[in-house]
PDB file of C-alpha atoms and ligand atoms in Angstrom:
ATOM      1  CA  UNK U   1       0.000   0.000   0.000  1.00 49.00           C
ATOM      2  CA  UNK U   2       0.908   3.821  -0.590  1.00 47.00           C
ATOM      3  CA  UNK U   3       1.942   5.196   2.795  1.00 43.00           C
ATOM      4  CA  UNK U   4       4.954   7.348   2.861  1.00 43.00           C
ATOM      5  CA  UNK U   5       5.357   9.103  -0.257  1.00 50.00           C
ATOM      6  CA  UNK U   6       8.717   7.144  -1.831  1.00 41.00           C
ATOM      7  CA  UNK U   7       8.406   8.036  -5.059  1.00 54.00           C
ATOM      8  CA  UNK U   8       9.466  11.320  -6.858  1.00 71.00           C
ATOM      9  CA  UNK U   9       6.559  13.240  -7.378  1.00 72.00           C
ATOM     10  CA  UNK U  10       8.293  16.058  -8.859  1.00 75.00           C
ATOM     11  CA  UNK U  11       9.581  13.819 -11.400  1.00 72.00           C
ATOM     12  CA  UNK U  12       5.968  13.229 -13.045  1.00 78.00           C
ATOM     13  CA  UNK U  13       4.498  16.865 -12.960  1.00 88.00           C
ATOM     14  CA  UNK U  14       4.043  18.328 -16.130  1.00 92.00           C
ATOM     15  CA  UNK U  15       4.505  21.848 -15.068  1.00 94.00           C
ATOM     16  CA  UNK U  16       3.921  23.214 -19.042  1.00 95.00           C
ATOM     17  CA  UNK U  17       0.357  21.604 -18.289  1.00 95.00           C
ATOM     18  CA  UNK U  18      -0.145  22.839 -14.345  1.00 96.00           C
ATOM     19  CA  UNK U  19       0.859  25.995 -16.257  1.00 97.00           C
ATOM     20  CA  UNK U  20      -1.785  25.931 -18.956  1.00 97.00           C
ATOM     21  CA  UNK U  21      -4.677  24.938 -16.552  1.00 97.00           C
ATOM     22  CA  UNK U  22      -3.701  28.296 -13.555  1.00 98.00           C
ATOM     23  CA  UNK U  23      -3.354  30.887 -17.224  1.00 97.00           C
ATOM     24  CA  UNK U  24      -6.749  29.175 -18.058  1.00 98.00           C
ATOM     25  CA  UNK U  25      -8.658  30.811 -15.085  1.00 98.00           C
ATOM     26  CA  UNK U  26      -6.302  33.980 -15.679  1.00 97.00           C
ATOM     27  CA  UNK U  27      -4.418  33.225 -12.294  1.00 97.00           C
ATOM     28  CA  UNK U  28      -7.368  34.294 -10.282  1.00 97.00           C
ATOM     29  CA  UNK U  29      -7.548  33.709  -6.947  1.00 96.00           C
ATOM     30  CA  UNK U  30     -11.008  32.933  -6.457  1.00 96.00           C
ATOM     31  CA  UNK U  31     -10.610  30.431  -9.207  1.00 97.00           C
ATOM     32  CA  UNK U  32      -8.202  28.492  -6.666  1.00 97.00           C
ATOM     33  CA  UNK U  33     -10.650  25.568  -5.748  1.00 96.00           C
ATOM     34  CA  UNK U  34     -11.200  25.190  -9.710  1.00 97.00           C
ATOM     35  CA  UNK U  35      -7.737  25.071 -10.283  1.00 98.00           C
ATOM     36  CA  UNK U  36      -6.835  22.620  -7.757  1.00 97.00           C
ATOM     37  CA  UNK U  37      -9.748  20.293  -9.245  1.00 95.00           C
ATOM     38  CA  UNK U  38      -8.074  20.349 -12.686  1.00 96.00           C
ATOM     39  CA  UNK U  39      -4.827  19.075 -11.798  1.00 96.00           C
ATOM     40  CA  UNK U  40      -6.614  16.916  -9.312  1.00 92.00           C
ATOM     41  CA  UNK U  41      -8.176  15.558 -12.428  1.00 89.00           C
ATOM     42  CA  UNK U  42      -4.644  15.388 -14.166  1.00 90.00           C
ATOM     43  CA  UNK U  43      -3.115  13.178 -11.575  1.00 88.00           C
ATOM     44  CA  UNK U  44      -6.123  11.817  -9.918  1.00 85.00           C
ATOM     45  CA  UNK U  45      -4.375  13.823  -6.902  1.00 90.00           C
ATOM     46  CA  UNK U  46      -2.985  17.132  -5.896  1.00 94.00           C
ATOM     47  CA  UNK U  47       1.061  16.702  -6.057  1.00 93.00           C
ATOM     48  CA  UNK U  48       2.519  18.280  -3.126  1.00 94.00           C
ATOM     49  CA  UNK U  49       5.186  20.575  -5.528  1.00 94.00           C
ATOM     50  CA  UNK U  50       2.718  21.871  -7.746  1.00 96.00           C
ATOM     51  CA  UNK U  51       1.236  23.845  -4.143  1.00 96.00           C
ATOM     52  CA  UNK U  52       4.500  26.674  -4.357  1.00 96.00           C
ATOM     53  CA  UNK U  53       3.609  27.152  -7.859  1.00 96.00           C
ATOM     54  CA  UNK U  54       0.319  27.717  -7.911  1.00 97.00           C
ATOM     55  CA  UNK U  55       0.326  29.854  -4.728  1.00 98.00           C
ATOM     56  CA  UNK U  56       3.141  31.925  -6.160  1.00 97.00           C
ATOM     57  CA  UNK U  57       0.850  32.510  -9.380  1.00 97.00           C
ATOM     58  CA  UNK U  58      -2.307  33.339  -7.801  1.00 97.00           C
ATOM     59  CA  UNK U  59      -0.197  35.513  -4.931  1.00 97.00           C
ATOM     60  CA  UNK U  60      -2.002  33.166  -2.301  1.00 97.00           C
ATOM     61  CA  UNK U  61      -0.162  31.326   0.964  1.00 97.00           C
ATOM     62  CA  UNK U  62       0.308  27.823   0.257  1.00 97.00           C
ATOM     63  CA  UNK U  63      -1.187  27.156   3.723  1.00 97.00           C
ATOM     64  CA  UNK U  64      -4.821  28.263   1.955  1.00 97.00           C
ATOM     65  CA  UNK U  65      -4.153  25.856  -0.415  1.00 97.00           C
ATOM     66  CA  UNK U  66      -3.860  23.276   2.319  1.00 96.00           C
ATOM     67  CA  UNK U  67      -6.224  24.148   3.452  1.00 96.00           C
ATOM     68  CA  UNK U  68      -8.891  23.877   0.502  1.00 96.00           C
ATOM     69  CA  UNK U  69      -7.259  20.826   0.023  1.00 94.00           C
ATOM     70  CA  UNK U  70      -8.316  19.161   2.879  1.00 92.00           C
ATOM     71  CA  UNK U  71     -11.249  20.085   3.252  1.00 92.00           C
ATOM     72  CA  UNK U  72     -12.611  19.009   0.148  1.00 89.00           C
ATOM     73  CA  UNK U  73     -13.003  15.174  -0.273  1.00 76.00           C
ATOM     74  CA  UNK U  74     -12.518  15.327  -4.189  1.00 81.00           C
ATOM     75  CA  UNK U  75      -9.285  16.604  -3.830  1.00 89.00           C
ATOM     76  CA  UNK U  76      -7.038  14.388  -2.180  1.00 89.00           C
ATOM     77  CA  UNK U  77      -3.087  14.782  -1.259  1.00 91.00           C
ATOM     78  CA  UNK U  78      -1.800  11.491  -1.324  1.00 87.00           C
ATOM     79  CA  UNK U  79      -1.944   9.845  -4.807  1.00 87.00           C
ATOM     80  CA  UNK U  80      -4.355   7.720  -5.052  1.00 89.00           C
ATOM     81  CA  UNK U  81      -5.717   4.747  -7.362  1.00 90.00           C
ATOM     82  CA  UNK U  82      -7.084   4.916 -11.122  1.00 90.00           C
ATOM     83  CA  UNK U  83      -9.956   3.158  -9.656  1.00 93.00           C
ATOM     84  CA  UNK U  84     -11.864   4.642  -6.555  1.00 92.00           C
ATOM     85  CA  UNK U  85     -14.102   1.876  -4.698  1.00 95.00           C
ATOM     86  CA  UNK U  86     -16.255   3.126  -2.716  1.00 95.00           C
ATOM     87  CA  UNK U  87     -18.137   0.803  -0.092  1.00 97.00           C
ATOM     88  CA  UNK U  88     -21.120   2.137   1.577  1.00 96.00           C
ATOM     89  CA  UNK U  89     -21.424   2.002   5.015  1.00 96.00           C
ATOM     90  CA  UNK U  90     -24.467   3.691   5.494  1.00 95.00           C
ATOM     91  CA  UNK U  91     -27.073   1.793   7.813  1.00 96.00           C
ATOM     92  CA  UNK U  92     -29.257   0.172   5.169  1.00 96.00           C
ATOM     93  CA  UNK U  93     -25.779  -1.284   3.644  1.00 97.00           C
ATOM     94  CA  UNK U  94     -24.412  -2.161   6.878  1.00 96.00           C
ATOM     95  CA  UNK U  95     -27.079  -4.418   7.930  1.00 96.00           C
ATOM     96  CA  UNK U  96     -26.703  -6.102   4.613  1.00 95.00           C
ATOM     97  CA  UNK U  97     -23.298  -6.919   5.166  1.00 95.00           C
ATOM     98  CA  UNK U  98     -21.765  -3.979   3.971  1.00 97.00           C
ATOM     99  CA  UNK U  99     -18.776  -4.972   6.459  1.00 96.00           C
ATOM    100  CA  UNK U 100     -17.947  -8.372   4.928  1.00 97.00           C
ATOM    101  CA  UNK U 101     -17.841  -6.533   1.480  1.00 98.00           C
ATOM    102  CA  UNK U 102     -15.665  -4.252   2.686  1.00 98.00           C
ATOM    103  CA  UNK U 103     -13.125  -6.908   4.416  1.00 97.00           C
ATOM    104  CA  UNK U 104     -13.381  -9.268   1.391  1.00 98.00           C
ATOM    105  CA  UNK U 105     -11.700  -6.034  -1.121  1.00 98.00           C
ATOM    106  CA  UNK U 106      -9.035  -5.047   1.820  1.00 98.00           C
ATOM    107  CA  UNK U 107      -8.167  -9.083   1.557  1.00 97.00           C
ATOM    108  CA  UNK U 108      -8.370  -8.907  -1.979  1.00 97.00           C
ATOM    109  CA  UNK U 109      -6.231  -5.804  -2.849  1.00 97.00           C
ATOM    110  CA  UNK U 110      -3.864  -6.340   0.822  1.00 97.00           C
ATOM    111  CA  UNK U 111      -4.824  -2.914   1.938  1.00 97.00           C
ATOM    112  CA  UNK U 112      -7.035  -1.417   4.363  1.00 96.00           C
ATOM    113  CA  UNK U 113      -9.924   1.206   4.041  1.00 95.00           C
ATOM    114  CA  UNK U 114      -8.393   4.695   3.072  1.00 90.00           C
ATOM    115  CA  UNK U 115      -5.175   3.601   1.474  1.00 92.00           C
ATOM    116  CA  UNK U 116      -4.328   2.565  -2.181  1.00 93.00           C
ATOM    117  CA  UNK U 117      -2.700  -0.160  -4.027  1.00 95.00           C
ATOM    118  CA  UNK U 118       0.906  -0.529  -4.548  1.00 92.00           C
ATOM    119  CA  UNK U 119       0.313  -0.562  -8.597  1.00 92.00           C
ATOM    120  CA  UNK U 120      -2.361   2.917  -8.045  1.00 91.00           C
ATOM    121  CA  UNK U 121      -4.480   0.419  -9.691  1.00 94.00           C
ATOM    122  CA  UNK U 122      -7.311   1.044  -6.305  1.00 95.00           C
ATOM    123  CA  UNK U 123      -7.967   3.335  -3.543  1.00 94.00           C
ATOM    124  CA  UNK U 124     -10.347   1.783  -0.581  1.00 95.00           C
ATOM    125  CA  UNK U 125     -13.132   3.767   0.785  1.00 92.00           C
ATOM    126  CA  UNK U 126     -15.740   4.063   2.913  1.00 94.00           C
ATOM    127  CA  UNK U 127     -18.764   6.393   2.150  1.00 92.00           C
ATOM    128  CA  UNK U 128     -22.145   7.545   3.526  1.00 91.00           C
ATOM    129  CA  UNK U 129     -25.250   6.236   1.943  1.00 93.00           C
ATOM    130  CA  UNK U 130     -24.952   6.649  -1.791  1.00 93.00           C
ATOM    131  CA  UNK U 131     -28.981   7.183  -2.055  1.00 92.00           C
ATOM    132  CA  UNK U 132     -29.821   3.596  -3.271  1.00 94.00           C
ATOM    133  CA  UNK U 133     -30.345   2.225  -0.465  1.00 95.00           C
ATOM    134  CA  UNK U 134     -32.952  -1.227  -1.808  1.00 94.00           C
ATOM    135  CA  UNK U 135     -30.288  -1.532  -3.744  1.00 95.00           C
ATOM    136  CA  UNK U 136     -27.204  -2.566  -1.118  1.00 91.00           C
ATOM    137  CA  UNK U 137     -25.096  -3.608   0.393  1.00 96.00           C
ATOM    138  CA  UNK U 138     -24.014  -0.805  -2.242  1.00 97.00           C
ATOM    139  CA  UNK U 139     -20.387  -0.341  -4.148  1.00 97.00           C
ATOM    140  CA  UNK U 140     -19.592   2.772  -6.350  1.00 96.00           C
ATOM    141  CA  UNK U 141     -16.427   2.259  -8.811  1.00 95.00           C
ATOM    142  CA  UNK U 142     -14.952   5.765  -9.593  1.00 83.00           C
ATOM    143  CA  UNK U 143     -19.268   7.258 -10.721  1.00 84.00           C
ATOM    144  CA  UNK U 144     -20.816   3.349 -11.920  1.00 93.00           C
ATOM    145  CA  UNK U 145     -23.092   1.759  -9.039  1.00 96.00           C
ATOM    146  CA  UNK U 146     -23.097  -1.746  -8.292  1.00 97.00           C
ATOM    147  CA  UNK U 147     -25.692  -2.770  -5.737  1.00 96.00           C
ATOM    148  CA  UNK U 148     -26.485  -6.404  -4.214  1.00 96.00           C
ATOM    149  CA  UNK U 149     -22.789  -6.765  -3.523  1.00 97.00           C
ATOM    150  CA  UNK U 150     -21.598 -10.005  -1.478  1.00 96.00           C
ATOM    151  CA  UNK U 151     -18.353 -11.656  -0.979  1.00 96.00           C
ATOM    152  CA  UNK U 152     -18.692 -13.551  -4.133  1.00 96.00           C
ATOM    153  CA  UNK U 153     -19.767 -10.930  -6.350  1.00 96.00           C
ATOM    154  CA  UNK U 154     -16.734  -8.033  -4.824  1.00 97.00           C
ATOM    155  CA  UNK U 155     -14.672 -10.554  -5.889  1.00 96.00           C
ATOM    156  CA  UNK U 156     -15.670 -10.488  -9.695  1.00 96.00           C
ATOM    157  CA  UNK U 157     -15.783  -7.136  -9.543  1.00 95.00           C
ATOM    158  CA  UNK U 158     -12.034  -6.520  -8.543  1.00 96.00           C
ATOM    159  CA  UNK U 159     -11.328  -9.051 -11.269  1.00 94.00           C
ATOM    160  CA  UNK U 160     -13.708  -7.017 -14.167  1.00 93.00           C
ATOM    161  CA  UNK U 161     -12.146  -4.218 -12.991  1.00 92.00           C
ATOM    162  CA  UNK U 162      -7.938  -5.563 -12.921  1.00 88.00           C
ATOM    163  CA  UNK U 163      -8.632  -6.455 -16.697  1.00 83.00           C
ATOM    164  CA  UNK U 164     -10.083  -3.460 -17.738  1.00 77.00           C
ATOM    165  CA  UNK U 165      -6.917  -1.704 -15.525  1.00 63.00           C
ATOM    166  CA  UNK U 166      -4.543  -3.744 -17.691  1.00 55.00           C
TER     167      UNK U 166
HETATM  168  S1  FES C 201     -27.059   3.063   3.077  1.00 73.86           S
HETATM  169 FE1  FES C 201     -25.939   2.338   1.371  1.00 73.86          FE
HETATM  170  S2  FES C 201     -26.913   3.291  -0.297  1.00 73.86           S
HETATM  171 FE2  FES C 201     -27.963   4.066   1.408  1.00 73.86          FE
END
Protein backbone atom coordinates (compact mmCIF):
# COMPACT_ATOMS: atom_id res chain seq x y z
CA UNK A 1 0.00 0.00 0.00
CA UNK A 2 0.91 3.82 -0.59
CA UNK A 3 1.94 5.20 2.79
CA UNK A 4 4.95 7.35 2.86
CA UNK A 5 5.36 9.10 -0.26
CA UNK A 6 8.72 7.14 -1.83
CA UNK A 7 8.41 8.04 -5.06
CA UNK A 8 9.47 11.32 -6.86
CA UNK A 9 6.56 13.24 -7.38
CA UNK A 10 8.29 16.06 -8.86
CA UNK A 11 9.58 13.82 -11.40
CA UNK A 12 5.97 13.23 -13.05
CA UNK A 13 4.50 16.86 -12.96
CA UNK A 14 4.04 18.33 -16.13
CA UNK A 15 4.50 21.85 -15.07
CA UNK A 16 3.92 23.21 -19.04
CA UNK A 17 0.36 21.60 -18.29
CA UNK A 18 -0.14 22.84 -14.34
CA UNK A 19 0.86 25.99 -16.26
CA UNK A 20 -1.79 25.93 -18.96
CA UNK A 21 -4.68 24.94 -16.55
CA UNK A 22 -3.70 28.30 -13.56
CA UNK A 23 -3.35 30.89 -17.22
CA UNK A 24 -6.75 29.18 -18.06
CA UNK A 25 -8.66 30.81 -15.08
CA UNK A 26 -6.30 33.98 -15.68
CA UNK A 27 -4.42 33.22 -12.29
CA UNK A 28 -7.37 34.29 -10.28
CA UNK A 29 -7.55 33.71 -6.95
CA UNK A 30 -11.01 32.93 -6.46
CA UNK A 31 -10.61 30.43 -9.21
CA UNK A 32 -8.20 28.49 -6.67
CA UNK A 33 -10.65 25.57 -5.75
CA UNK A 34 -11.20 25.19 -9.71
CA UNK A 35 -7.74 25.07 -10.28
CA UNK A 36 -6.84 22.62 -7.76
CA UNK A 37 -9.75 20.29 -9.25
CA UNK A 38 -8.07 20.35 -12.69
CA UNK A 39 -4.83 19.08 -11.80
CA UNK A 40 -6.61 16.92 -9.31
CA UNK A 41 -8.18 15.56 -12.43
CA UNK A 42 -4.64 15.39 -14.17
CA UNK A 43 -3.12 13.18 -11.58
CA UNK A 44 -6.12 11.82 -9.92
CA UNK A 45 -4.37 13.82 -6.90
CA UNK A 46 -2.98 17.13 -5.90
CA UNK A 47 1.06 16.70 -6.06
CA UNK A 48 2.52 18.28 -3.13
CA UNK A 49 5.19 20.57 -5.53
CA UNK A 50 2.72 21.87 -7.75
CA UNK A 51 1.24 23.84 -4.14
CA UNK A 52 4.50 26.67 -4.36
CA UNK A 53 3.61 27.15 -7.86
CA UNK A 54 0.32 27.72 -7.91
CA UNK A 55 0.33 29.85 -4.73
CA UNK A 56 3.14 31.93 -6.16
CA UNK A 57 0.85 32.51 -9.38
CA UNK A 58 -2.31 33.34 -7.80
CA UNK A 59 -0.20 35.51 -4.93
CA UNK A 60 -2.00 33.17 -2.30
CA UNK A 61 -0.16 31.33 0.96
CA UNK A 62 0.31 27.82 0.26
CA UNK A 63 -1.19 27.16 3.72
CA UNK A 64 -4.82 28.26 1.96
CA UNK A 65 -4.15 25.86 -0.41
CA UNK A 66 -3.86 23.28 2.32
CA UNK A 67 -6.22 24.15 3.45
CA UNK A 68 -8.89 23.88 0.50
CA UNK A 69 -7.26 20.83 0.02
CA UNK A 70 -8.32 19.16 2.88
CA UNK A 71 -11.25 20.08 3.25
CA UNK A 72 -12.61 19.01 0.15
CA UNK A 73 -13.00 15.17 -0.27
CA UNK A 74 -12.52 15.33 -4.19
CA UNK A 75 -9.29 16.60 -3.83
CA UNK A 76 -7.04 14.39 -2.18
CA UNK A 77 -3.09 14.78 -1.26
CA UNK A 78 -1.80 11.49 -1.32
CA UNK A 79 -1.94 9.85 -4.81
CA UNK A 80 -4.36 7.72 -5.05
CA UNK A 81 -5.72 4.75 -7.36
CA UNK A 82 -7.08 4.92 -11.12
CA UNK A 83 -9.96 3.16 -9.66
CA UNK A 84 -11.86 4.64 -6.56
CA UNK A 85 -14.10 1.88 -4.70
CA UNK A 86 -16.26 3.13 -2.72
CA UNK A 87 -18.14 0.80 -0.09
CA UNK A 88 -21.12 2.14 1.58
CA UNK A 89 -21.42 2.00 5.02
CA UNK A 90 -24.47 3.69 5.49
CA UNK A 91 -27.07 1.79 7.81
CA UNK A 92 -29.26 0.17 5.17
CA UNK A 93 -25.78 -1.28 3.64
CA UNK A 94 -24.41 -2.16 6.88
CA UNK A 95 -27.08 -4.42 7.93
CA UNK A 96 -26.70 -6.10 4.61
CA UNK A 97 -23.30 -6.92 5.17
CA UNK A 98 -21.77 -3.98 3.97
CA UNK A 99 -18.78 -4.97 6.46
CA UNK A 100 -17.95 -8.37 4.93
CA UNK A 101 -17.84 -6.53 1.48
CA UNK A 102 -15.66 -4.25 2.69
CA UNK A 103 -13.12 -6.91 4.42
CA UNK A 104 -13.38 -9.27 1.39
CA UNK A 105 -11.70 -6.03 -1.12
CA UNK A 106 -9.03 -5.05 1.82
CA UNK A 107 -8.17 -9.08 1.56
CA UNK A 108 -8.37 -8.91 -1.98
CA UNK A 109 -6.23 -5.80 -2.85
CA UNK A 110 -3.86 -6.34 0.82
CA UNK A 111 -4.82 -2.91 1.94
CA UNK A 112 -7.04 -1.42 4.36
CA UNK A 113 -9.92 1.21 4.04
CA UNK A 114 -8.39 4.69 3.07
CA UNK A 115 -5.17 3.60 1.47
CA UNK A 116 -4.33 2.56 -2.18
CA UNK A 117 -2.70 -0.16 -4.03
CA UNK A 118 0.91 -0.53 -4.55
CA UNK A 119 0.31 -0.56 -8.60
CA UNK A 120 -2.36 2.92 -8.04
CA UNK A 121 -4.48 0.42 -9.69
CA UNK A 122 -7.31 1.04 -6.31
CA UNK A 123 -7.97 3.34 -3.54
CA UNK A 124 -10.35 1.78 -0.58
CA UNK A 125 -13.13 3.77 0.79
CA UNK A 126 -15.74 4.06 2.91
CA UNK A 127 -18.76 6.39 2.15
CA UNK A 128 -22.14 7.54 3.53
CA UNK A 129 -25.25 6.24 1.94
CA UNK A 130 -24.95 6.65 -1.79
CA UNK A 131 -28.98 7.18 -2.06
CA UNK A 132 -29.82 3.60 -3.27
CA UNK A 133 -30.34 2.23 -0.47
CA UNK A 134 -32.95 -1.23 -1.81
CA UNK A 135 -30.29 -1.53 -3.74
CA UNK A 136 -27.20 -2.57 -1.12
CA UNK A 137 -25.10 -3.61 0.39
CA UNK A 138 -24.01 -0.81 -2.24
CA UNK A 139 -20.39 -0.34 -4.15
CA UNK A 140 -19.59 2.77 -6.35
CA UNK A 141 -16.43 2.26 -8.81
CA UNK A 142 -14.95 5.76 -9.59
CA UNK A 143 -19.27 7.26 -10.72
CA UNK A 144 -20.82 3.35 -11.92
CA UNK A 145 -23.09 1.76 -9.04
CA UNK A 146 -23.10 -1.75 -8.29
CA UNK A 147 -25.69 -2.77 -5.74
CA UNK A 148 -26.49 -6.40 -4.21
CA UNK A 149 -22.79 -6.77 -3.52
CA UNK A 150 -21.60 -10.00 -1.48
CA UNK A 151 -18.35 -11.66 -0.98
CA UNK A 152 -18.69 -13.55 -4.13
CA UNK A 153 -19.77 -10.93 -6.35
CA UNK A 154 -16.73 -8.03 -4.82
CA UNK A 155 -14.67 -10.55 -5.89
CA UNK A 156 -15.67 -10.49 -9.70
CA UNK A 157 -15.78 -7.14 -9.54
CA UNK A 158 -12.03 -6.52 -8.54
CA UNK A 159 -11.33 -9.05 -11.27
CA UNK A 160 -13.71 -7.02 -14.17
CA UNK A 161 -12.15 -4.22 -12.99
CA UNK A 162 -7.94 -5.56 -12.92
CA UNK A 163 -8.63 -6.45 -16.70
CA UNK A 164 -10.08 -3.46 -17.74
CA UNK A 165 -6.92 -1.70 -15.52
CA UNK A 166 -4.54 -3.74 -17.69
S1 LIG B 1 -27.06 3.06 3.08
FE1 LIG B 1 -25.94 2.34 1.37
S2 LIG B 1 -26.91 3.29 -0.30
FE2 LIG B 1 -27.96 4.07 1.41
Amino acid sequence: MIGNRAMDESAVINWHEVERIIQSYHADRMSLLMILQDICDLYNYLPRPVVPLVAERLEVKESLIYSVATFYKSISLEPRGKYIISVCTGTACHVRGADKVMETIEDKLHIKEGQSTDDLLFTLQAVRCLGCCASGPVVMVDKEIHGGIDRSRAEKLLEQYKGEGR
